[in-house]
Amino acid sequence: MRVDWVRQGREGYCIDEIIHCNHFTTMIQEEDDPKEYRWESGYEKTWEALQEDESGRLEPSVTEMIQRAKRRKLLEREASVRLGIMRHVYVILDLSQAMNEQDLKPTRQICTLKILDDFIKEFHDQNPISQLGIITTQNKMAKRHSDLSNNPQRHLDCIKKMHKMPCKGEPSLQNSLEVALSSLKHLPPHTSREVLIIFAALTSCDPGEVGATLQKVKEGNIRVSVVGLAAELHVCREITKETGGSYSISINDLHLKQLIDEHLEPPPASVKMDHTLIKVGFPHQVNADAKPALCMCHLDDLPPLNTQGYYCPQCTAKYCDLPAECRVCGLMLVTAPHLARSYRHLFPLKHYSEIPLEESSAKLCYGCQKIFITGAADKYVYKCRNCQQVFCFNCDIFLHETVHSCPGCASNPTLSQTPTNN
Amino acid sequence: MGSEGCLLVMVIDIHPQLAEAEQHAHTYLDACISFANIHLASNVRNTLAVIAANHQDTRFLYPSTTEEQDKRQKDGRLELLGLVDDSIERELRSMVVGKHQGEQTESLISGAIGRGLLYIKRQETEDILSKRVHARILVVKISSDTGGQYLNYINNYLSAQKIGTAIDVCLVGSDCGLLQQGADITGGCYHCIHEITELLQTLIMMYQADVATRKKLNTPAPEAVDYRAACFCHRSLVDMGNVCSNCLSVYCKAVPLCTTCNVIFQTDRPMKIGKKKK
């Protein structure tokens, strides 16, 4: 079993995390073919990536590198594949002794928990009809802390409790996968089942053979991805390769956040996924014969009775916050904007063509009215292929990452009426 | 109002149906321009942007893109106000005078809101001294909606919510559910008036205070917004619908095939013995 040594500590001359990862990922791609060890390859001269311009400033060179890296990320995401929108994701967190290491400040445990906190909030924001669950593994056992649900508050409370949990013992990959499998395999076939393992240890203590569990996971059509904090492990590589997931190792805390945030996007749907019609309720806030009642999400807290809230159309149970799964009748309750949040993946904004400033006749950005100055920041401008309007770099990034709809196309009477608006 | 200024982006609807009654057009535009002046005069750090939208185009009325001559203020009021008035008048004139081709459909408000959001985002990146730019968008609308731009509107609302921009809506005429949802999602104020002569008064009373100040005022509670989805086959609001798991289109009754993504649905088959259902 070959273990590639960790690539930490090779900071080089880096000003920004993106520059480092930029250079780093190109280095990894080059080295895939010759199977030599890391220390046998050549010297990594990361400082040569930065060039000074005529006035001796480094800033334009840095800006250009950041821009190129951001755009590359956007272009990679674009492909018209079917996505698994209704996702059921289990996050398996390793809370073994290895998490007490202090290479991520203050400790790996606290750093990872903070990143997971943000991940949970963003996940429910971007995937309102998906569900998340949390499993931890330590002391050769695995424990499910939070069941699959689409209410972020429960998960956030769990994470808060985990800050105080001591990390001890060894993790168990097989046990944690079995726990995840036990609830994921009963889900209906149209959902996308995923597992994200955050693994810091270099060993795994299992009761039997991981291969057998891996076979069951494959049959259950579950996609397992691993984010490693220490070194690359052969067993993790095998698991992710067999199930079609991704495996990456983080080099520092910002990179770890970046790797975990990659799982916010819905993955491509597997071929075996069936599609069905799901019964969904759209609750209304007004109920003619409403009497003051308890809301079903706070049954434990017992807040004062009131009539404000959303009423389930099937059983008239009251909920103060959506999305929720009705505890009484099991109907999924969402609002139209929640569904619309997922439309960004189904109707993505096609990327704009990059043209040099000299070739375009526009003097200012159509979106923010910024006047284009010839220089490093505005060397390239971005033109929408449908409406032919030109945007500056910042507007391009904002439109593609956050807005997902082109204002130029929306301001054009012929283009604005198309449903896909691409 | 506070000591940090607020950026107000006004999106004004100048649909040609305004021209049907000349007096209405004057009252409407006067009210909008006066409100812009009031905003600038109430705090020296307030800034403004005005975007107009009709059925063909959207355009930034202020800050203006065309060159203008330096005009000196003769009547003694704040120079900036005069600049704003002149800029708005000039750009409006060039926008309205021209051939009107095509049918007069709804105004392209969603495009104008999108451009306004990009302008606000640019102020955030450029203004490095202050921690946050307080910005809000005020939409003044007079024409009616067809609902064909649902996706554009929703994307704009969700991004406005993300960057913390409230979208206030003042409608003249009939209610618009889409804009009401937007005001609710972003935390803005929604109101509908029926007489155009009430416009200036409504704007001053309800929309002049910015979001932080509104919390201290005793405003009436917003009414419940209808967030139900419309089914794709009849465009009518449904309480319970069937959603396609691939493309999330909503149907009011069970259909065998999804019309948007052409995927055949697996209907209920007899389950295999031994397989447990969830």
XYZ file of C-alpha atoms in Angstrom:
700
model
C 0.000 0.000 0.000
C 1.658 3.151 -1.195
C 1.128 6.379 0.683
C 2.009 9.621 -1.030
C 3.672 11.910 1.392
C 1.867 15.008 2.432
C 2.433 18.124 0.358
C 2.147 20.500 3.281
C 4.660 23.077 4.214
C 5.780 23.923 0.688
C 4.472 27.432 0.841
C 6.871 28.991 -1.593
C 6.431 32.661 -2.377
C 2.691 33.062 -2.361
C 0.730 36.213 -1.869
C -2.696 34.769 -2.108
C -4.165 31.353 -1.552
C -5.473 31.233 -5.089
C -2.073 31.789 -6.558
C -0.673 28.961 -4.507
C -3.449 26.562 -5.375
C -3.255 27.698 -8.972
C 0.368 26.761 -9.197
C -0.074 23.738 -7.022
C -2.819 22.144 -9.071
C -0.795 22.520 -12.238
C 2.100 20.798 -10.517
C -0.090 17.858 -9.524
C -1.400 17.425 -13.038
C 2.090 17.350 -14.465
C 3.254 14.692 -12.078
C 0.546 12.135 -12.568
C 2.409 10.252 -15.269
C 5.908 9.726 -13.935
C 5.403 7.646 -10.838
C 8.160 9.147 -8.796
C 8.069 10.364 -5.262
C 7.501 14.017 -4.552
C 10.994 14.677 -3.348
C 12.468 13.218 -6.502
C 10.867 15.771 -8.787
C 12.297 19.136 -9.629
C 12.422 22.307 -7.627
C 9.148 24.170 -7.344
C 9.913 27.769 -8.240
C 6.563 29.329 -7.368
C 8.023 32.817 -7.197
C 8.610 32.857 -10.895
C 4.884 32.911 -11.524
C 4.755 36.549 -10.500
C 6.155 39.128 -12.865
C 6.761 42.796 -12.273
C 5.298 45.225 -14.765
C 7.063 48.306 -16.195
C 6.629 50.409 -13.090
C 7.915 47.633 -10.875
C 4.578 46.821 -9.228
C 3.421 43.299 -8.573
C -0.233 44.063 -8.151
C -1.329 43.785 -11.812
C 0.333 40.406 -12.072
C -1.434 39.212 -8.940
C -4.802 40.503 -10.138
C -4.364 38.735 -13.434
C -3.600 35.414 -11.761
C -6.604 35.702 -9.473
C -8.838 36.551 -12.414
C -7.613 33.641 -14.450
C -8.101 31.195 -11.590
C -11.628 32.405 -10.913
C -12.615 32.175 -14.538
C -11.142 28.729 -14.893
C -13.281 27.538 -12.004
C -16.380 28.924 -13.682
C -15.614 27.328 -17.020
C -14.966 23.945 -15.440
C -18.407 23.878 -13.933
C -20.209 24.388 -17.180
C -21.476 21.289 -18.908
C -24.971 20.292 -19.737
C -25.173 17.161 -17.689
C -28.161 16.151 -15.685
C -27.699 17.072 -12.080
C -28.967 15.339 -8.987
C -30.980 18.153 -7.496
C -32.700 16.377 -4.647
C -29.720 15.429 -2.579
C -29.392 13.417 0.587
C -25.922 14.015 1.952
C -24.288 12.487 4.998
C -21.221 14.240 6.359
C -18.923 11.789 8.153
C -16.577 13.669 10.415
C -13.474 12.051 11.805
C -13.107 12.949 15.485
C -10.202 10.692 16.230
C -6.915 11.491 17.921
C -5.500 12.878 14.694
C -7.854 15.839 14.935
C -5.948 17.162 17.916
C -3.035 18.112 15.692
C -2.359 21.798 15.494
C -1.336 22.192 11.898
C -4.646 23.943 11.291
C -5.041 26.647 13.902
C -6.159 26.361 16.701
C -6.653 22.624 16.275
C -7.850 20.620 13.292
C -11.077 19.872 15.159
C -12.076 23.474 15.790
C -11.014 24.656 12.370
C -12.989 21.918 10.629
C -16.060 22.515 12.780
C -16.054 26.205 11.911
C -15.830 25.408 8.219
C -18.634 22.876 8.562
C -20.795 25.499 10.255
C -20.569 27.736 7.200
C -20.977 24.761 4.897
C -24.258 23.732 6.539
C -25.710 27.223 6.245
C -24.643 27.594 2.627
C -25.832 24.090 1.768
C -29.349 24.732 2.981
C -29.323 28.088 1.307
C -28.345 26.746 -2.091
C -30.116 23.383 -1.936
C -33.364 24.071 -0.126
C -34.983 20.767 -1.036
C -32.016 18.623 -0.059
C -31.298 16.967 3.254
C -28.174 16.719 5.343
C -27.124 14.412 8.169
C -24.059 14.218 10.396
C -22.138 11.139 11.542
C -18.975 11.152 13.620
C -16.435 8.439 14.110
C -14.058 7.953 17.005
C -12.906 5.191 19.307
C -13.387 2.638 16.531
C -17.119 3.373 16.479
C -19.433 5.544 14.428
C -22.364 7.485 15.773
C -25.139 9.292 13.982
C -25.533 12.688 15.613
C -28.144 14.207 13.406
C -30.607 12.493 11.102
C -31.235 13.521 7.531
C -33.311 16.667 7.607
C -33.655 19.948 5.782
C -33.738 22.087 8.891
C -30.297 23.623 9.405
C -30.834 24.521 13.055
C -30.519 20.956 14.299
C -27.261 20.440 12.489
C -25.871 23.731 13.758
C -26.726 22.750 17.340
C -24.943 19.435 16.802
C -21.839 21.165 15.548
C -21.851 23.434 18.574
C -21.881 20.433 20.882
C -19.014 18.867 18.972
C -16.710 21.720 19.863
C -16.511 20.361 23.370
C -16.245 16.687 22.480
C -12.755 15.313 23.091
C -11.126 13.653 20.129
C -9.738 10.284 20.977
C -9.188 6.845 19.596
C -9.109 5.660 16.035
C -11.667 6.268 13.334
C -13.496 3.471 11.592
C -14.281 3.855 7.919
C -16.319 0.693 7.685
C -18.525 1.431 10.668
C -19.263 4.963 9.530
C -20.093 3.826 6.016
C -22.393 1.155 7.441
C -24.247 3.739 9.523
C -24.681 5.992 6.490
C -25.695 3.036 4.337
C -28.362 1.908 6.762
C -30.431 5.004 6.220
C -29.430 5.953 2.679
C -30.368 2.665 1.070
C -34.030 3.016 1.972
C -34.472 6.276 0.139
C -36.506 6.429 -3.081
C -34.424 6.005 -6.248
C -34.900 9.495 -7.664
C -32.741 11.105 -5.000
C -29.029 11.666 -5.257
C -27.307 9.910 -2.345
C -23.975 11.251 -1.273
C -21.499 10.859 1.525
C -18.760 13.347 2.322
C -16.017 12.035 4.581
C -13.663 14.463 6.274
C -10.748 12.297 7.268
C -7.678 13.334 9.242
C -6.244 10.058 10.457
C -3.825 7.852 8.580
C -5.367 4.587 9.727
C -8.775 3.037 10.023
C -9.791 0.355 12.497
C -12.527 -1.817 11.023
C -14.326 -4.900 12.301
C -14.301 -6.644 8.945
C -13.288 -6.032 5.368
C -13.906 -2.608 3.927
C -14.268 -4.163 0.492
C -17.526 -5.823 1.468
C -18.998 -2.525 2.663
C -17.711 -0.852 -0.470
C -19.612 -3.379 -2.559
C -22.824 -2.643 -0.692
C -22.256 1.088 -1.074
C -21.813 0.666 -4.814
C -25.007 -1.322 -5.094
C -26.846 1.329 -3.129
C -25.775 3.865 -5.752
C -24.138 6.123 -3.182
C -21.440 8.566 -4.183
C -18.654 8.825 -1.595
C -16.216 11.742 -1.616
C -13.358 12.262 0.777
C -11.563 15.384 1.876
C -8.322 14.455 3.605
C -6.470 16.592 6.077
C -3.275 14.602 6.321
C -2.033 12.343 3.571
C -3.509 10.431 0.688
C -4.651 6.938 1.588
C -5.036 4.078 -0.818
C -8.260 2.855 0.784
C -9.878 6.286 0.401
C -8.661 6.494 -3.165
C -10.260 3.115 -3.912
C -13.567 4.026 -2.281
C -13.894 7.284 -4.158
C -12.832 5.769 -7.452
C -15.337 2.923 -7.217
C -18.259 5.106 -6.255
C -17.502 8.022 -8.574
C -16.677 10.593 -5.914
C -13.799 13.001 -5.556
C -10.781 12.720 -3.305
C -8.647 15.698 -2.392
C -6.181 16.639 0.318
C -6.138 20.096 1.810
C -2.923 22.008 2.261
C -4.160 24.662 4.669
C -7.373 25.989 6.156
C -8.407 28.159 3.202
C -7.863 25.271 0.849
C -9.874 23.004 3.135
C -12.766 25.460 2.984
C -12.491 25.567 -0.774
C -12.539 21.767 -1.055
C -15.519 21.362 1.234
C -17.405 24.144 -0.561
C -17.015 22.270 -3.821
C -19.660 19.915 -2.492
C -22.268 22.667 -2.313
C -22.988 22.208 -5.999
C -25.168 19.291 -7.068
C -23.095 16.526 -8.613
C -23.848 15.034 -12.026
C -26.676 12.549 -11.776
C -25.801 8.892 -11.993
C -27.247 6.931 -14.864
C -29.282 4.628 -12.663
C -31.346 7.416 -11.136
C -35.049 7.095 -11.821
C -37.203 10.125 -12.064
C -40.586 10.428 -10.498
C -43.128 13.007 -9.524
C -42.771 14.061 -5.942
C -45.784 15.293 -4.051
C -45.001 18.684 -2.595
C -47.112 21.111 -0.619
C -46.990 24.883 -0.949
C -48.278 26.181 2.339
C -50.167 29.384 2.584
C -49.913 31.753 5.468
C -53.565 32.542 5.716
C -56.018 30.028 7.027
C -59.638 31.056 7.322
C -60.473 29.208 10.518
C -57.083 29.526 12.148
C -56.930 29.296 15.894
C -53.834 30.031 17.943
C -51.718 26.906 17.811
C -48.249 25.602 18.490
C -45.900 25.441 15.579
C -44.600 21.952 14.910
C -40.941 22.894 14.651
C -40.757 24.180 18.221
C -42.679 21.487 20.046
C -39.840 21.151 22.543
C -39.470 24.816 23.322
C -43.167 25.648 23.780
C -43.275 29.238 22.541
C -46.508 31.227 23.006
C -49.481 30.190 20.893
C -50.203 32.350 17.874
C -51.804 32.177 14.471
C -48.805 33.289 12.405
C -47.088 30.709 10.331
C -47.461 28.431 7.349
C -50.228 25.854 7.335
C -49.654 22.478 5.730
C -52.273 22.100 2.959
C -52.865 18.452 3.786
C -53.177 18.393 7.548
C -53.160 22.100 8.563
C -50.250 21.689 10.969
C -48.488 24.979 11.570
C -44.821 25.657 10.825
C -43.004 28.895 11.416
C -40.174 28.287 9.005
C -39.840 26.603 5.665
C -38.630 24.372 4.083
C -39.793 21.581 6.330
C -41.119 18.071 6.151
C -44.512 17.900 7.793
C -44.173 15.844 10.946
C -47.825 14.884 10.912
C -48.465 13.789 7.342
C -44.972 13.544 5.837
C -45.583 16.017 3.015
C -42.619 18.082 1.892
C -43.372 21.784 2.382
C -41.558 24.374 0.282
C -42.282 27.765 -1.212
C -41.876 28.737 -4.839
C -38.685 30.764 -4.210
C -37.063 27.692 -2.654
C -37.645 25.728 -5.820
C -36.417 28.691 -7.793
C -33.137 28.615 -5.886
C -32.388 25.322 -7.551
C -33.182 26.680 -10.993
C -29.723 28.194 -11.168
C -28.341 24.707 -11.647
C -30.979 23.729 -14.163
C -30.890 26.950 -16.175
C -27.307 28.084 -15.716
C -25.977 31.266 -17.186
C -23.731 30.454 -20.119
C -20.284 31.922 -19.731
C -19.442 35.092 -21.559
C -16.828 35.277 -24.266
C -13.620 36.957 -23.215
C -12.464 39.577 -25.676
C -9.588 42.046 -25.388
C -10.622 45.586 -24.588
C -9.348 46.914 -27.901
C -11.699 44.716 -29.906
C -14.880 45.837 -28.186
C -16.455 49.158 -28.948
C -18.025 49.584 -25.522
C -16.611 52.330 -23.357
C -18.202 51.278 -20.120
C -19.555 48.207 -18.425
C -23.249 47.623 -19.122
C -23.899 46.539 -15.576
C -22.049 48.824 -13.222
C -21.288 51.742 -15.559
C -17.570 51.546 -14.842
C -15.493 53.225 -17.511
C -12.964 50.817 -18.992
C -9.359 51.893 -18.544
C -6.646 50.207 -20.516
C -4.506 48.419 -18.011
C -4.172 45.062 -16.349
C -7.534 45.160 -14.607
C -9.515 45.790 -17.773
C -7.392 43.974 -20.278
C -10.255 41.654 -21.090
C -13.906 42.433 -21.118
C -16.735 39.950 -21.221
C -19.465 39.868 -23.781
C -22.720 37.994 -23.498
C -23.233 35.910 -26.596
C -26.974 36.429 -26.651
C -27.468 40.123 -26.052
C -23.982 41.318 -27.085
C -23.617 43.535 -24.050
C -20.183 43.980 -22.550
C -19.421 43.581 -18.843
C -16.362 44.173 -16.718
C -14.577 41.379 -14.891
C -16.177 41.970 -11.490
C -19.671 42.015 -12.937
C -18.900 38.844 -14.866
C -17.877 36.999 -11.708
C -20.831 38.362 -9.719
C -23.312 37.412 -12.427
C -21.998 33.901 -12.803
C -21.517 33.118 -9.140
C -24.460 34.828 -7.500
C -27.077 36.164 -9.873
C -27.219 33.532 -12.669
C -29.218 35.738 -14.995
C -27.935 38.306 -17.478
C -29.326 41.858 -17.119
C -28.523 42.516 -20.750
C -30.767 39.681 -21.862
C -33.417 40.811 -19.366
C -33.308 44.335 -20.835
C -33.825 43.096 -24.343
C -37.504 42.727 -25.295
C -36.988 39.791 -27.631
C -34.618 37.825 -25.403
C -36.289 38.376 -22.074
C -39.336 36.255 -22.747
C -37.568 32.947 -23.287
C -37.966 30.577 -20.330
C -34.395 29.379 -20.168
C -32.905 32.808 -20.836
C -29.542 31.463 -21.961
C -30.706 58.111 8.359
C -27.536 57.965 10.395
C -24.165 59.383 9.609
C -23.218 56.841 6.958
C -24.947 57.622 3.729
C -27.323 55.406 1.873
C -27.209 54.615 -1.815
C -30.659 54.753 -3.332
C -31.160 53.134 -6.721
C -34.476 54.205 -8.210
C -35.938 52.039 -10.933
C -38.589 54.056 -12.734
C -41.067 52.517 -15.125
C -41.684 54.754 -18.133
C -43.965 52.549 -20.101
C -45.665 54.350 -23.020
C -49.070 53.897 -21.410
C -48.042 56.835 -19.241
C -48.371 59.053 -22.272
C -52.070 58.341 -22.534
C -52.891 61.099 -20.077
C -50.417 63.926 -20.302
C -51.079 65.281 -16.873
C -50.305 61.878 -15.400
C -46.897 61.728 -17.019
C -45.942 65.120 -15.576
C -47.142 64.276 -12.088
C -45.417 60.923 -12.159
C -42.037 62.200 -13.295
C -42.189 65.240 -11.042
C -42.856 63.019 -8.054
C -39.935 60.732 -8.893
C -37.471 63.558 -9.469
C -38.593 65.379 -6.332
C -38.105 62.244 -4.311
C -34.605 61.834 -5.722
C -33.841 65.400 -4.655
C -35.221 64.819 -1.180
C -33.031 61.766 -0.781
C -29.904 63.672 -1.740
C -30.747 66.681 0.363
C -31.513 64.778 3.556
C -27.957 63.582 4.151
C -24.775 64.850 2.567
C -23.430 61.314 2.268
C -26.437 59.942 0.423
C -25.832 58.889 -3.139
C -28.223 58.181 -5.940
C -28.618 56.215 -9.138
C -31.662 56.321 -11.380
C -32.507 53.694 -13.988
C -35.479 53.959 -16.298
C -37.150 50.995 -17.973
C -39.703 50.854 -20.728
C -40.863 47.979 -22.878
C -37.810 48.200 -25.148
C -34.799 49.186 -23.126
C -33.320 50.107 -19.779
C -31.051 53.071 -19.293
C -29.120 54.767 -16.520
C -30.558 58.274 -16.178
C -28.160 59.246 -13.433
C -25.114 58.932 -13.346
C -25.286 59.852 -16.949
C -23.044 58.409 -19.572
C -23.162 61.238 -22.061
C -21.051 64.339 -21.736
C -22.697 67.478 -20.491
C -21.559 71.078 -20.309
C -20.760 72.567 -16.974
C -23.743 74.531 -15.934
C -23.663 76.938 -13.103
C -26.541 76.964 -10.670
C -28.397 80.214 -10.819
C -31.181 79.631 -8.376
C -29.116 79.036 -5.294
C -30.006 75.469 -4.500
C -27.557 72.598 -4.104
C -25.590 72.110 -7.302
C -25.897 68.374 -7.156
C -29.679 68.581 -7.322
C -29.544 70.672 -10.438
C -27.087 68.236 -11.975
C -29.380 65.326 -11.180
C -32.420 67.051 -12.636
C -30.647 67.996 -15.840
C -29.140 64.584 -16.283
C -32.471 62.818 -15.783
C -34.271 65.137 -18.145
C -31.655 64.822 -20.852
C -31.416 61.060 -20.775
C -35.166 60.605 -20.564
C -35.653 62.748 -23.584
C -33.233 60.745 -25.675
C -34.746 57.504 -24.443
C -38.364 58.380 -25.104
C -37.954 60.206 -28.393
C -37.474 57.553 -30.960
C -39.239 54.898 -32.895
C -41.304 52.572 -30.814
C -41.263 49.272 -32.550
C -42.938 46.119 -31.512
C -45.903 45.571 -29.313
C -46.147 47.319 -26.045
C -45.600 44.509 -23.632
C -44.509 44.803 -20.037
C -41.680 47.007 -18.897
C -38.249 45.455 -18.503
C -38.026 46.111 -14.786
C -36.085 42.928 -14.031
C -33.256 44.038 -16.301
C -33.169 47.404 -14.580
C -33.063 45.766 -11.142
C -30.218 43.558 -12.348
C -28.193 46.550 -13.502
C -28.926 48.330 -10.250
C -27.575 45.348 -8.297
C -24.363 45.386 -10.317
C -23.981 49.112 -9.680
C -24.412 48.536 -5.943
C -21.856 45.725 -6.029
C -19.381 48.018 -7.720
C -19.827 50.658 -5.019
C -19.095 47.998 -2.443
C -15.830 47.017 -4.081
C -14.736 50.587 -4.747
C -15.614 52.129 -1.426
C -12.897 50.673 0.739
C -13.192 53.212 3.540
C -16.577 52.221 4.856
C -17.269 48.691 5.996
C -20.593 48.390 4.264
C -22.487 50.342 1.724
C -26.086 50.705 2.794
C -27.987 50.403 -0.394
C -31.567 49.939 -1.345
C -33.539 49.738 -4.542
C -36.857 51.523 -4.989
C -39.058 50.317 -7.831
C -41.825 52.619 -9.026
C -44.049 50.770 -11.460
C -47.086 51.716 -13.428
C -47.627 49.018 -16.023
C -48.899 45.511 -15.496
C -47.008 42.243 -15.533
C -47.297 39.151 -17.705
C -45.199 36.818 -15.562
C -42.877 35.774 -18.354
C -39.786 36.975 -16.548
C -40.237 35.015 -13.354
C -36.762 33.505 -13.409
C -35.027 36.873 -13.878
C -36.958 38.426 -11.043
C -36.317 35.571 -8.627
C -32.598 35.481 -9.395
C -32.404 39.204 -8.739
C -34.308 38.906 -5.474
C -32.108 36.095 -4.185
C -28.910 37.990 -5.059
C -30.276 41.148 -3.452
C -30.992 39.132 -0.344
C -27.468 37.775 -0.415
C -25.795 41.183 -0.599
C -28.179 42.719 1.918
C -30.041 45.098 -0.374
C -33.717 45.755 0.296
C -36.046 46.171 -2.677
C -38.937 48.565 -1.967
C -41.849 48.594 -4.337
C -44.393 51.317 -4.988
C -47.045 50.333 -7.513
C -49.459 52.688 -9.196
C -52.542 50.853 -10.335
C -52.977 47.162 -9.658
C -51.235 44.697 -7.368
C -48.336 42.617 -8.572
C -47.666 39.385 -6.696
C -44.167 38.954 -8.085
C -42.949 42.306 -6.800
C -44.665 41.691 -3.492
C -42.700 38.461 -3.107
C -39.524 40.345 -3.918
C -40.138 42.986 -1.295
C -40.838 40.261 1.248
C -37.771 38.177 0.404
C -35.376 41.130 0.601
C -36.985 42.889 3.548
C -38.338 45.868 1.650
C -41.630 47.704 1.822
C -44.471 47.049 -0.642
C -47.332 49.416 -1.294
C -49.885 49.922 -4.010
C -51.648 53.232 -4.648
C -54.516 53.892 -6.986
C -54.260 57.582 -7.776
C -51.167 58.994 -9.352
C -51.590 62.214 -7.399
C -50.838 60.283 -4.204
C -47.442 59.189 -5.460
C -45.195 61.888 -4.025
C -46.891 61.788 -0.660
C -46.579 57.990 -0.457
C -42.945 58.075 -1.469
C -42.074 60.616 1.184
C -44.017 58.981 3.959
C -43.190 55.364 3.402
C -39.985 55.153 1.451
C -37.789 57.962 2.579
C -36.522 56.308 5.745
C -33.883 53.687 5.140
C -34.119 50.171 6.443
C -32.400 50.779 9.781
C -34.616 53.731 10.598
C -37.785 51.884 9.652
C -37.298 49.569 12.592
C -37.702 52.532 14.916
C -40.843 53.728 13.203
C -44.225 52.260 13.935
C -44.994 50.876 10.478
C -47.970 48.597 9.833
C -47.124 44.917 9.662
C -46.779 43.583 6.124
C -49.603 41.347 5.024
C -49.060 37.670 4.338
C -47.474 37.075 0.966
C -48.719 34.257 -1.217
C -45.737 32.034 -1.918
C -47.530 29.259 -3.692
C -46.116 28.095 -6.988
C -48.011 28.199 -10.244
C -48.432 24.949 -12.104
C -46.829 24.779 -15.515
C -49.903 23.520 -17.340
C -52.522 26.079 -16.320
C -50.490 28.822 -14.654
C -52.791 28.709 -11.674
C -51.601 28.686 -8.079
C -51.607 25.275 -6.448
C -51.631 24.224 -2.827
C -50.285 20.761 -3.424
C -48.489 19.853 -6.587
C -46.325 17.200 -8.142
C -42.756 18.215 -8.789
C -40.507 16.575 -11.363
C -37.370 15.331 -9.633
C -35.187 16.246 -12.612
C -36.157 19.775 -13.566
C -38.399 20.830 -10.668
C -41.376 21.799 -12.797
C -44.649 21.898 -10.937
C -47.766 20.076 -12.141
C -51.176 20.196 -10.586
C -51.988 16.560 -11.307
C -50.002 13.420 -12.060
C -48.683 13.398 -15.601
C -46.773 10.518 -17.206
C -44.204 12.696 -18.941
C -42.504 15.931 -17.972
C -43.046 18.549 -20.669
C -39.987 20.606 -19.730
C -37.269 17.992 -19.573
C -38.937 15.100 -21.446
C -38.279 12.520 -18.825
C -40.679 9.641 -18.333
C -41.798 9.152 -14.796
C -41.671 5.844 -13.052
C -45.153 5.394 -11.754
C -45.887 3.231 -8.753
C -44.946 -0.318 -9.557
C -45.547 -3.323 -7.352
C -42.645 -3.310 -4.938
C -40.269 -6.229 -4.813
C -40.793 -8.440 -1.820
C -38.233 -7.808 0.823
C -37.486 -4.205 -0.102
C -38.614 -1.852 2.615
C -40.206 1.453 1.647
C -39.010 4.507 3.613
